[in-house]
Coordinates of C-alpha atoms and ligand atoms in Angstrom, one line a residue:
Chain A
X786 CA -17.4 -9.9 6.6
X787 CA -17.2 -7.0 4.3
X788 CA -13.8 -5.1 4.1
X789 CA -15.5 -1.8 5.3
X790 CA -16.6 -3.7 8.5
X791 CA -13.1 -4.9 9.1
X792 CA -10.9 -2.2 8.4
X793 CA -10.4 1.3 10.0
X794 CA -11.0 4.2 7.8
X795 CA -8.1 5.7 6.1
X796 CA -6.1 8.2 8.2
X797 CA -7.4 6.6 11.4
X798 CA -3.9 7.3 12.6
X799 CA -1.6 10.2 12.0
X800 CA 2.0 9.8 12.8
X801 CA 3.5 13.2 13.4
X802 CA 7.2 14.1 13.6
X803 CA 7.8 16.0 16.9
X804 CA 9.6 18.7 15.0
X805 CA 6.6 19.5 12.7
X806 CA 4.0 20.4 15.2
X807 CA 5.1 24.0 14.8
X808 CA 4.2 24.1 11.1
X809 CA 1.0 25.8 9.9
X810 CA 0.5 23.1 7.4
X811 CA 0.5 20.6 10.3
X812 CA -2.0 22.4 12.2
X813 CA -4.2 22.7 9.0
X814 CA -4.1 19.0 8.1
X815 CA -4.8 17.9 11.8
X816 CA -7.7 20.2 11.9
X817 CA -9.0 18.6 8.8
X818 CA -8.5 14.9 9.7
X819 CA -10.9 14.8 12.8
X820 CA -11.0 11.7 14.9
X821 CA -7.4 10.5 13.8
X822 CA -5.3 9.1 16.5
X823 CA -2.2 11.2 16.8
X824 CA 1.1 9.5 17.5
X825 CA 4.2 11.3 18.1
X826 CA 7.2 10.1 16.4
X827 CA 11.0 11.2 16.1
X828 CA 11.6 10.5 12.4
X829 CA 9.2 9.4 9.7
X830 CA 11.5 6.8 8.7
X831 CA 10.9 5.0 12.0
X832 CA 7.3 4.3 10.7
X833 CA 7.6 4.3 7.1
X834 CA 10.8 2.1 6.7
X835 CA 9.8 -0.6 9.4
X836 CA 10.7 -4.0 7.9
X837 CA 8.0 -6.6 6.5
X838 CA 5.3 -4.0 6.1
X839 CA 2.5 -5.3 4.0
X840 CA 2.0 -2.7 1.2
X841 CA -1.3 -3.9 -0.1
X842 CA -3.0 -4.7 3.3
X843 CA -2.1 -1.2 4.5
X844 CA -3.7 0.1 1.4
X845 CA -7.1 -0.9 2.9
X846 CA -6.4 1.4 5.9
X847 CA -3.9 3.9 4.8
X848 CA -2.2 6.0 7.6
X849 CA -1.0 9.5 7.3
X850 CA 2.6 10.6 8.3
X851 CA 3.4 14.2 8.7
X852 CA 7.2 14.7 8.2
X853 CA 9.8 17.3 7.6
X854 CA 11.9 16.8 4.3
X855 CA 15.4 17.6 5.3
X856 CA 17.4 17.2 2.1
X857 CA 17.0 16.7 -1.6
X858 CA 14.1 18.9 -2.3
X859 CA 14.6 18.6 -6.0
X860 CA 15.6 15.5 -7.7
X861 CA 17.3 15.6 -11.2
X862 CA 15.4 14.0 -13.9
X863 CA 16.6 12.9 -17.3
X864 CA 17.1 15.7 -20.1
X865 CA 13.8 16.6 -21.6
X866 CA 13.2 15.5 -25.1
X867 CA 10.3 18.0 -25.6
X868 CA 11.7 21.4 -25.9
X869 CA 9.6 23.9 -23.9
X870 CA 12.7 26.2 -23.6
X871 CA 13.3 24.5 -20.2
X872 CA 16.3 22.2 -20.7
X873 CA 16.7 21.3 -17.1
X874 CA 14.2 18.7 -15.7
X875 CA 13.6 18.1 -12.1
X876 CA 10.7 16.5 -9.9
X877 CA 9.7 17.1 -6.2
X878 CA 8.4 14.7 -3.7
X879 CA 6.1 16.7 -1.5
X880 CA 4.2 13.4 -0.8
X881 CA 5.1 9.9 -0.9
X882 CA 2.4 7.2 -1.9
X883 CA -1.1 7.8 -3.2
X884 CA -4.6 7.5 -2.1
X885 CA -5.5 6.0 -5.3
X886 CA -4.6 2.3 -5.8
X887 CA -3.9 1.5 -9.5
X888 CA -2.8 -2.2 -10.1
X889 CA 0.0 -0.9 -12.5
X890 CA 1.2 1.7 -10.2
X891 CA 5.0 1.7 -9.9
X892 CA 4.8 2.8 -6.3
X893 CA 3.8 -0.8 -5.6
X894 CA 7.0 -2.3 -4.6
X895 CA 9.0 1.1 -4.5
X896 CA 8.4 1.7 -1.0
X897 CA 8.3 -0.6 2.2
X898 CA 5.0 1.0 3.0
X899 CA 1.7 2.3 1.3
X900 CA 1.1 4.7 4.3
X901 CA 1.2 8.4 3.1
X902 CA 4.0 10.7 4.0
X903 CA 3.3 14.5 3.7
X904 CA 6.4 16.6 3.9
X905 CA 4.8 19.7 5.4
X906 CA 7.7 22.2 5.0
X907 CA 7.0 23.4 1.5
X908 CA 9.0 26.8 2.2
X909 CA 12.1 24.7 2.0
X910 CA 11.0 23.3 -1.5
X911 CA 10.5 26.8 -2.6
X912 CA 14.1 28.0 -1.2
X913 CA 15.5 25.1 -3.3
X914 CA 13.7 26.2 -6.5
X915 CA 14.8 29.7 -5.9
X916 CA 18.3 28.6 -5.7
X917 CA 18.0 26.3 -8.8
X918 CA 16.4 29.1 -11.0
X919 CA 19.0 31.7 -10.1
X920 CA 20.6 31.4 -13.3
X921 CA 18.4 29.1 -15.3
X922 CA 15.0 28.0 -16.3
X923 CA 13.9 24.8 -14.9
X924 CA 10.9 22.4 -15.5
X925 CA 9.6 20.7 -12.4
X926 CA 7.1 17.8 -12.2
X927 CA 5.3 18.3 -9.0
X928 CA 5.1 15.4 -6.6
X929 CA 5.9 12.8 -9.0
X930 CA 5.6 10.1 -6.7
X931 CA 1.9 10.8 -6.0
X932 CA -1.1 12.6 -7.4
X933 CA -0.7 15.9 -5.6
X934 CA -3.9 17.4 -6.8
X935 CA -5.8 14.4 -5.3
X936 CA -4.5 15.8 -1.9
X937 CA -5.4 19.3 -2.5
X938 CA -8.3 19.4 0.1
X939 CA -5.9 18.2 2.8
X940 CA -2.6 19.8 1.9
X941 CA -3.3 22.9 -0.4
X942 CA 0.0 22.3 -2.1
X943 CA -1.1 23.0 -5.5
X944 CA -2.5 26.4 -4.4
X945 CA 0.9 27.1 -2.9
X946 CA 2.9 26.1 -6.1
X947 CA 0.6 28.1 -8.3
X948 CA 1.2 31.3 -6.1
X949 CA 4.9 30.6 -6.2
X950 CA 4.9 30.1 -9.9
X951 CA 3.5 33.7 -10.4
X952 CA 6.5 35.1 -8.8
X953 CA 9.2 33.0 -10.5
X954 CA 9.1 32.8 -14.2
X955 CA 12.1 30.8 -14.6
X956 CA 10.1 27.8 -13.3
X957 CA 7.6 25.7 -15.3
X958 CA 5.5 23.4 -13.1
X959 CA 3.6 20.4 -14.3
X960 CA 0.8 19.3 -12.1
X961 CA -0.3 15.9 -13.4
X962 CA -3.5 14.2 -11.9
X963 CA -6.2 11.5 -12.2
X964 CA -8.3 13.4 -9.7
X965 CA -11.4 15.5 -10.2
X966 CA -10.2 18.1 -7.8
X967 CA -9.9 21.1 -10.1
X968 CA -12.5 22.8 -8.1
X969 CA -9.8 23.2 -5.4
X970 CA -7.8 25.4 -7.7
X971 CA -10.6 26.7 -10.1
X972 CA -10.8 30.1 -8.6
X973 CA -6.9 30.8 -8.9
X974 CA -5.4 32.6 -11.5
X975 CA -3.3 30.0 -13.0
X976 CA -0.2 31.4 -14.8
X977 CA 1.2 30.2 -18.1
X978 CA 4.1 28.6 -16.4
X979 CA 1.8 26.0 -14.7
X980 CA 0.7 23.0 -16.9
X981 CA -2.2 21.0 -15.8
X982 CA -2.0 17.4 -17.1
X983 CA -4.6 14.7 -16.8
X984 CA -3.9 11.0 -17.1
X985 CA -6.8 9.5 -19.1
X986 CA -7.5 6.0 -19.9
X987 CA -10.7 4.2 -21.2
X988 CA -13.3 3.5 -18.5
X989 CA -13.0 -0.2 -19.0
X990 CA -9.4 0.1 -17.9
X991 CA -10.2 2.3 -15.1
X992 CA -12.9 0.0 -13.9
X993 CA -10.6 -3.2 -14.0
X994 CA -7.2 -1.7 -13.2
X995 CA -7.6 1.3 -11.0
X996 CA -9.1 1.4 -7.5
X997 CA -10.5 4.7 -6.0
X998 CA -9.8 6.9 -9.0
X999 CA -12.5 9.0 -10.5
X1000 CA -14.2 7.9 -13.6
X1001 CA -13.3 9.1 -17.2
X1002 CA -16.5 11.3 -17.1
X1003 CA -15.5 12.9 -14.0
X1004 CA -12.1 13.6 -15.2
X1005 CA -13.3 15.1 -18.5
X1006 CA -15.7 17.3 -16.7
X1007 CA -12.7 18.8 -14.7
X1008 CA -10.8 19.2 -18.0
X1009 CA -13.6 21.1 -19.5
X1010 CA -13.8 23.1 -16.4
X1011 CA -10.2 24.0 -16.8
X1012 CA -10.6 24.7 -20.5
X1013 CA -13.5 26.9 -19.8
X1014 CA -11.0 29.1 -18.0
X1015 CA -8.9 29.3 -21.1
X1016 CA -6.1 26.9 -19.8
X1017 CA -4.5 24.6 -22.4
X1018 CA -4.1 21.5 -20.8
X1019 CA -2.0 18.5 -21.3
X1020 CA -3.3 14.9 -21.7
X1021 CA -1.3 11.8 -20.9
X1022 CA -2.6 8.3 -22.1
X1023 CA -0.2 6.3 -20.0
X1024 CA 0.6 3.6 -19.3
X1025 CA -1.2 1.8 -22.2
X1026 CA -2.9 -1.1 -20.5
X1027 CA -4.3 -4.0 -22.3
X1028 CA -7.9 -5.0 -22.2
X1029 CA -10.2 -7.3 -24.1
X1030 CA -11.3 -5.7 -27.3
X1031 CA -8.4 -3.3 -27.1
X1032 CA -9.0 -1.4 -30.4
X1033 CA -12.5 -0.9 -30.0
X1034 CA -12.3 0.3 -26.5
X1035 CA -9.4 2.7 -27.1
X1036 CA -10.9 3.9 -30.4
X1037 CA -14.2 4.8 -28.6
X1038 CA -12.2 6.3 -25.9
X1039 CA -10.3 8.6 -28.0
X1040 CA -13.5 9.7 -29.8
X1041 CA -15.1 10.4 -26.6
X1042 CA -12.3 12.6 -25.3
X1043 CA -12.3 14.7 -28.5
X1044 CA -16.2 14.9 -28.5
X1045 CA -16.0 16.4 -25.0
X1046 CA -12.9 18.6 -25.1
X1047 CA -11.9 21.5 -27.0
X1048 CA -8.9 20.4 -29.1
X1049 CA -7.6 23.9 -29.5
X1050 CA -7.0 24.0 -25.7
X1051 CA -5.1 20.9 -25.8
X1052 CA -1.4 21.8 -25.4
X1053 CA -0.2 18.2 -26.2
X1054 CA -0.7 14.6 -25.5
X1055 CA 1.8 12.1 -24.5
X1056 CA 1.3 8.4 -25.2
X1057 CA 3.3 6.1 -23.0
X1058 CA 3.6 2.3 -23.1
X1059 CA 3.5 0.1 -20.0
X1060 CA 7.3 -0.4 -19.2
X1061 CA 8.9 -1.5 -15.9
X1062 CA 12.3 -2.8 -15.0
X1063 CA 12.6 -6.5 -14.5
X1064 CA 13.5 -6.1 -10.9
X1065 CA 10.4 -3.8 -10.3
X1066 CA 8.1 -6.3 -11.9
X1067 CA 9.5 -9.0 -9.9
X1068 CA 8.7 -6.9 -6.7
X1069 CA 5.4 -6.2 -7.9
X1070 CA 4.7 -10.1 -8.3
X1071 CA 6.1 -10.9 -5.0
X1072 CA 3.4 -8.5 -3.5
X1073 CA 0.6 -10.1 -5.4
X1074 CA 1.3 -12.9 -7.9
X1075 CA -2.6 -12.5 -8.9
X1076 CA -2.5 -8.7 -9.3
X1077 CA -4.8 -7.8 -12.5
X1078 CA -1.7 -6.4 -14.0
X1079 CA -0.6 -9.9 -14.8
X1080 CA -3.8 -10.5 -17.0
X1081 CA -1.6 -10.4 -20.0
X1082 CA 1.7 -11.8 -20.7
X1083 CA 4.8 -9.6 -20.2
X1084 CA 8.1 -10.3 -22.1
X1085 CA 11.6 -9.4 -21.2
X1086 CA 13.1 -6.6 -23.7
X1087 CA 16.2 -5.0 -23.4
X1088 CA 16.5 -3.9 -19.8
X1089 CA 12.9 -3.6 -19.1
X1090 CA 9.5 -5.7 -19.2
X1091 CA 6.5 -5.0 -21.4
X1092 CA 3.7 -6.5 -23.4
X1093 CA 5.0 -8.3 -26.5
X1094 CA 3.1 -6.0 -28.7
X1095 CA 3.6 -2.5 -26.9
X1096 CA 4.7 -0.9 -30.0
X1097 CA 1.6 -2.0 -32.0
X1098 CA -0.6 -0.7 -29.2
X1099 CA 1.1 2.6 -29.0
X1100 CA 1.1 3.0 -32.8
X1101 CA -2.6 2.0 -32.8
X1102 CA -3.5 4.8 -30.3
X1103 CA -1.2 7.4 -32.0
X1104 CA -3.1 6.7 -35.4
X1105 CA -6.4 7.3 -33.7
X1106 CA -5.3 10.5 -32.2
X1107 CA -4.0 11.7 -35.5
X1108 CA -7.4 11.7 -36.6
X1109 CA -8.3 14.5 -34.2
X1110 CA -5.1 16.3 -33.6
X1111 CA -2.0 17.5 -35.1
X1112 CA 0.9 15.0 -35.1
X1113 CA 3.3 17.5 -33.7
X1114 CA 1.2 17.6 -30.5
X1115 CA 1.6 13.9 -30.0
X1116 CA 4.7 12.6 -28.2
Chain B
X377 CA -3.6 -19.6 13.6
X378 CA -3.5 -16.9 16.2
X379 CA -0.8 -16.9 18.8
X380 CA -1.1 -15.4 22.0
X381 CA 1.6 -14.5 24.7
X382 CA 0.9 -13.9 28.3
X383 CA 3.5 -13.3 31.1
X384 CA 1.5 -14.9 33.8
X385 CA -0.7 -17.9 34.1
X386 CA -3.3 -15.7 35.8
X387 CA -3.2 -13.5 32.8
X388 CA -3.7 -16.6 30.5
X389 CA -6.4 -18.3 32.6
X390 CA -9.5 -16.3 31.3
X391 CA -8.3 -16.9 27.8
X392 CA -7.7 -20.5 28.1
X393 CA -11.3 -20.9 29.5
X394 CA -12.7 -18.5 26.9
X395 CA -11.2 -20.2 23.8
X396 CA -11.2 -23.6 25.4
X397 CA -7.4 -24.4 25.3
X398 CA -5.9 -27.3 26.6
X399 CA -2.4 -27.8 27.9
X400 CA 0.2 -29.4 25.6
X401 CA 1.9 -31.8 27.8
X402 CA 4.8 -32.3 25.3
X403 CA 6.0 -28.8 25.8
X404 CA 8.9 -28.7 28.2
X405 CA 10.3 -25.3 28.1
X406 CA 7.3 -23.0 28.3
X407 CA 3.6 -23.7 29.4
X408 CA 1.7 -23.9 26.0
X409 CA -2.2 -24.2 25.6
X410 CA -3.8 -25.1 22.5
X411 CA -7.2 -25.0 20.8
X412 CA -9.0 -24.4 17.5
X413 CA -6.8 -22.1 15.6
X414 CA -5.6 -20.6 18.8
X415 CA -2.3 -21.3 20.7
X416 CA -1.1 -19.6 23.8
X417 CA 2.3 -19.5 25.5
X418 CA 3.0 -18.4 29.0
X419 CA 6.4 -16.6 29.0
X420 CA 7.2 -15.6 32.5
X421 CA 8.2 -12.2 33.7
X422 CA 10.3 -9.8 31.9
X423 CA 11.8 -8.9 28.6
X424 CA 14.3 -12.0 28.2
X425 CA 11.4 -14.3 28.8
X426 CA 9.1 -12.4 26.5
X427 CA 11.7 -12.5 23.6
X428 CA 12.8 -16.0 24.1
X429 CA 9.4 -17.5 24.4
X430 CA 8.0 -15.4 21.4
X431 CA 10.8 -16.7 19.1
X432 CA 10.3 -20.1 20.4
X433 CA 6.7 -20.1 19.6
X434 CA 6.8 -18.6 16.2
X435 CA 9.6 -20.9 15.2
X436 CA 7.6 -24.0 16.5
X437 CA 4.7 -22.8 14.2
X438 CA 6.9 -22.5 11.1
X439 CA 7.0 -18.7 11.3
X440 CA 3.4 -18.8 10.2
X441 CA 0.3 -17.3 11.9
X442 CA -2.5 -14.7 11.1
X443 CA -1.4 -12.8 14.3
X444 CA 0.6 -12.9 17.4
X445 CA -0.9 -11.0 20.3
X446 CA 0.6 -10.0 23.5
X447 CA -2.1 -9.7 26.2
X448 CA -1.4 -8.9 29.9
X449 CA -1.6 -6.4 32.6
X450 CA 0.0 -3.0 32.8
X451 CA 0.6 0.0 35.2
X452 CA -0.7 3.5 34.5
X453 CA -0.9 6.5 36.5
X454 CA -3.7 8.2 34.5
X455 CA -6.0 5.4 33.3
X456 CA -8.7 3.6 35.2
X457 CA -7.9 0.1 36.7
X458 CA -9.5 -2.6 34.4
X459 CA -9.4 -0.4 31.2
X460 CA -8.1 -2.5 28.2
X461 CA -5.9 -0.6 25.6
X462 CA -4.6 -1.5 22.4
X463 CA -1.2 -0.3 22.1
X464 CA 0.0 1.9 19.1
X465 CA 3.5 2.8 20.1
X466 CA 5.8 0.8 22.4
X467 CA 8.9 2.5 23.8
X468 CA 11.8 0.5 25.2
X469 CA 13.0 2.3 28.2
X470 CA 16.4 0.8 28.0
X471 CA 17.4 1.6 24.6
X472 CA 15.2 4.4 23.7
X473 CA 13.9 2.6 20.6
X474 CA 10.2 2.8 19.4
X475 CA 8.0 0.3 17.8
X476 CA 4.8 0.8 16.1
X477 CA 2.3 -2.1 15.5
X478 CA 0.1 -1.5 12.4
X479 CA -3.5 -1.1 13.5
X480 CA -5.6 -1.7 10.6
X481 CA -8.5 -3.5 12.1
X482 CA -11.8 -1.9 13.7
X483 CA -11.8 -2.4 17.4
X484 CA -13.4 -1.3 20.6
X485 CA -10.4 -0.5 22.8
X486 CA -8.9 2.8 23.7
X487 CA -5.4 3.2 22.1
X488 CA -2.3 4.2 24.1
X489 CA 1.4 4.1 24.2
X490 CA 3.3 1.5 26.1
X491 CA 6.7 1.9 27.9
X492 CA 8.6 -1.3 28.7
X493 CA 10.9 -1.3 31.6
X494 CA 13.4 -4.0 33.1
X495 CA 12.7 -3.2 36.5
X496 CA 9.4 -2.7 38.4
X497 CA 8.3 0.9 38.1
X498 CA 6.8 2.9 40.9
X499 CA 5.4 6.3 40.3
X500 CA 8.0 7.0 37.6
X501 CA 7.6 9.3 34.6
X502 CA 5.4 7.1 32.6
X503 CA 3.4 8.9 30.2
X504 CA 0.7 6.2 29.5
X505 CA 1.2 2.5 30.3
X506 CA 4.1 0.7 31.4
X507 CA 5.0 -3.1 31.7
X508 CA 8.0 -5.5 31.6
X509 CA 7.4 -7.4 28.2
X510 CA 5.9 -5.4 25.5
X511 CA 9.1 -4.1 23.7
X512 CA 10.9 -7.3 23.8
X513 CA 7.9 -9.3 22.4
X514 CA 7.7 -6.7 19.5
X515 CA 11.4 -6.3 18.8
X516 CA 12.0 -10.0 18.8
X517 CA 9.3 -11.0 16.6
X518 CA 9.7 -8.0 14.1
X519 CA 12.4 -10.1 12.4
X520 CA 9.8 -12.8 11.6
X521 CA 6.3 -11.0 11.1
X522 CA 5.0 -7.8 9.7
X523 CA 3.8 -5.2 12.0
X524 CA 0.1 -5.7 11.3
X525 CA 0.3 -9.3 12.8
X526 CA 1.9 -8.0 16.0
X527 CA -0.5 -6.6 18.5
X528 CA -0.4 -5.7 22.2
X529 CA -3.4 -5.5 24.4
X530 CA -2.7 -4.1 27.8
X531 CA -5.3 -4.1 30.8
X532 CA -4.6 -1.7 33.5
X533 CA -4.1 -3.4 36.8
X534 CA -2.6 -0.7 39.1
X535 CA -1.7 3.0 39.3
X536 CA 2.0 2.4 40.1
X537 CA 1.6 2.4 43.8
X538 CA 3.6 -0.6 44.3
X539 CA 1.0 -2.8 45.8
X540 CA 1.2 -6.5 45.2
X541 CA -1.4 -7.9 43.0
X542 CA -2.8 -11.3 43.7
X543 CA -3.6 -13.8 40.9
X544 CA -7.4 -13.7 41.5
X545 CA -7.4 -10.0 40.7
X546 CA -5.3 -10.3 37.6
X547 CA -7.5 -13.0 36.4
X548 CA -10.5 -10.8 37.2
X549 CA -9.3 -7.7 35.1
X550 CA -8.5 -9.8 32.0
X551 CA -11.7 -11.6 32.3
X552 CA -13.5 -8.3 32.5
X553 CA -12.4 -7.6 29.0
X554 CA -12.5 -10.9 27.4
X555 CA -15.4 -10.2 24.9
X556 CA -13.6 -7.2 23.5
X557 CA -10.3 -9.2 23.3
X558 CA -12.2 -12.2 21.5
X559 CA -14.0 -9.7 19.0
X560 CA -10.5 -8.2 18.1
X561 CA -8.9 -11.5 17.8
X562 CA -11.5 -12.8 15.4
X563 CA -11.6 -9.8 13.3
X564 CA -7.7 -10.0 13.2
X565 CA -8.0 -13.6 12.1
X566 CA -10.5 -12.9 9.2
X567 CA -8.6 -9.9 8.2
X568 CA -5.2 -11.6 7.9
X569 CA -6.0 -15.0 6.5
X570 CA -5.4 -15.4 2.9
X571 CA -7.6 -17.0 0.5
X572 CA -6.0 -19.2 -2.0
X573 CA -6.2 -17.8 -5.6
X574 CA -5.9 -21.3 -7.3
X575 CA -8.7 -23.5 -5.8
X576 CA -8.6 -27.3 -5.7
X577 CA -10.3 -27.4 -9.1
X578 CA -7.5 -25.3 -10.6
X579 CA -4.8 -27.5 -8.9
X580 CA -6.5 -30.6 -10.3
X581 CA -6.5 -29.1 -13.8
X582 CA -3.0 -28.0 -13.8
X583 CA -1.5 -31.2 -12.2
X584 CA -3.7 -33.4 -14.5
X585 CA -2.6 -31.6 -17.7
X586 CA 1.2 -31.5 -16.5
X587 CA 1.1 -35.3 -15.9
X588 CA -1.0 -36.3 -19.0
X589 CA 1.1 -34.2 -21.2
X590 CA 4.5 -35.1 -19.4
X591 CA 5.5 -31.4 -19.3
X592 CA 8.9 -30.3 -18.3
X593 CA 9.6 -28.1 -15.3
X594 CA 9.8 -25.1 -17.7
X595 CA 6.6 -25.8 -19.3
X596 CA 4.8 -26.4 -16.0
X597 CA 5.9 -23.0 -14.9
X598 CA 4.8 -21.2 -18.2
X599 CA 1.4 -23.1 -18.0
X600 CA 0.7 -22.0 -14.4
X601 CA 1.7 -18.4 -15.3
X602 CA -0.6 -18.5 -18.3
X603 CA -3.4 -20.2 -16.3
X604 CA -3.1 -17.4 -13.6
X605 CA -3.4 -14.6 -16.2
X606 CA -6.3 -16.5 -17.8
X607 CA -8.2 -16.7 -14.5
X608 CA -7.3 -12.9 -13.4
X609 CA -9.0 -12.1 -16.7
X610 CA -12.2 -13.7 -15.5
X611 CA -12.1 -16.1 -18.5
X612 CA -13.8 -19.6 -18.3
X613 CA -11.4 -22.2 -17.3
X614 CA -13.7 -25.0 -18.5
X615 CA -12.3 -24.5 -21.7
X616 CA -9.4 -26.6 -20.8
X617 CA -11.5 -29.5 -19.8
X618 CA -10.9 -31.5 -23.1
X619 CA -7.2 -31.4 -22.5
X620 CA -7.7 -33.4 -19.2
X621 CA -8.7 -36.4 -21.4
X622 CA -5.6 -36.4 -23.5
X623 CA -2.6 -38.7 -22.7
X624 CA 0.5 -38.6 -24.7
X625 CA 3.0 -41.2 -25.6
X626 CA 5.8 -39.2 -27.1
X627 CA 7.4 -35.8 -26.2
X628 CA 6.5 -34.3 -29.5
X629 CA 2.9 -35.1 -29.1
X630 CA 3.1 -33.5 -25.7
X631 CA 4.7 -30.4 -27.0
X632 CA 2.0 -30.0 -29.6
X633 CA -0.9 -30.2 -27.1
X634 CA 1.3 -27.8 -24.7
X635 CA 1.4 -25.2 -27.5
X636 CA -2.2 -25.5 -28.2
X637 CA -3.0 -24.9 -24.5
X638 CA -0.8 -21.9 -24.3
X639 CA -2.5 -20.5 -27.6
X640 CA -5.9 -21.0 -26.0
X641 CA -4.9 -19.4 -22.8
X642 CA -3.3 -16.3 -24.3
X643 CA -6.0 -15.7 -26.9
Ligands
LIG2425 S1 -2.9 7.6 -9.5 FE1 -0.8 7.3 -10.1 S2 0.4 7.4 -8.2 FE2 -1.8 7.1 -7.7 S3 -2.0 4.7 -7.5 FE3 -2.6 5.6 -9.6 S4 -0.8 5.2 -10.7 FE4 -0.1 5.2 -8.7

């Protein structure tokens, strides 16, 4: 029996905290998810934190949980190495979990559940940012634990944040995505203090290691649309994932990226190795010892696990990038 | 294996007939019926019986099953008699706690909320459905099984008017829904059963090499890990065939071939 015949569609069930029915976002989302079975709950943790949930099986029919975030609207990140004049780094979690399903995703093993929690009270996030930016400039990665633009059709969060950024110049937002949802924000006037970043990997990697994400072509099409509006975008080649014929595949990929995009409208490119803590990779292995992420051997390094040749892989990519773009833009 | 719990024999009877289950005469504590990949336990009334029999049954089955389903009658003020409902939320009236089965599989039931009471309820403030076992079944088994394996199907038998139900009627209302129940159980089984990643051929290769080369525990584990990576990448495992013919006499010889195999697998 095919998976599609067996499993209910995603969002077949929407668990809604009793307290959030009054929010406009809740009404909006419920209007969009037609045919979803609404189940009233007291607190999202009653569903999200249940013991023994099967993260990977739940991915086959992800449910939606609408909740209110009650504290910790901004998480403090480590101090920034790049200097954008914004020394203080924070991230928000408006959404927990993702509709995409990348084999290398660190969300696997992070939460008990792969169901999606959406915190509808975005006003409270703004209030926390207001407070934090009273006397300083801060840099905020938006919904670090998800792909916030992938949910734009449902939540409209990026629209809200972009609107907010226009009014608060002490904040610099980064929206990082693998989606091809730029059309949802294309009509907006996107101010300088919102950075759009796309995570790109070669199509062979996307096909083998990512599930449900848009192809490289679709992402490039979106970036081109953003550039055509004059936006300077960030690219992220991360995490570097091994495939057969690594060098050829990554070389061709980089060539393609620069053939399609306007390099003058690339703000910078970050290149990140695949690294995970030993404990986390253990949890991922427990979820599925046969995950494609275990296609190549990992070794224990100081405090983390990675490919034995991770440095070489990264250097190779950087040397390829340097053929097309100034070194200062690569980090 | 699918495990089923019913409170009463009359609830169980249509299932026993449908799935051709026969009584296990060796069971002393509860009535148990068994068939092909399905076992059923009759718990008796109420929460304590539901919890005790559920834990007994899952323990007897080494904590393993594709799903454990509670099937039985329930009262409802608003629903029609004989309607079958798949429960997506269970409330325990005594403790106020709520439980949520994961509903991942397509099904043809209506869905609803079940409230479990310790005493018989007549025209109480029941929102949807009520019974006397559901929450205990779920809470007790939550210690052992994930929420997608715990399912509750309730068939409406009365509108909480206090009338006594006779056994034939209970049998009837369950039997009326037997096709839907069967369809759901088959899907549950298919969705939850796990295919083995390493098949018999893989096991033969791994065991053969380990024995022939006299590998240490460490080497064996490393070999398995590398072999799995190799297979995940979709490489041709037949490349290892020649190594199956080799038998070593000394440790050093074994090590030499072991290193060669690891090199081949990690190329
Ligand atoms: S897009 Fe990012 S957050 Fe979503 S599954 Fe992939 S790696 Fe995880």
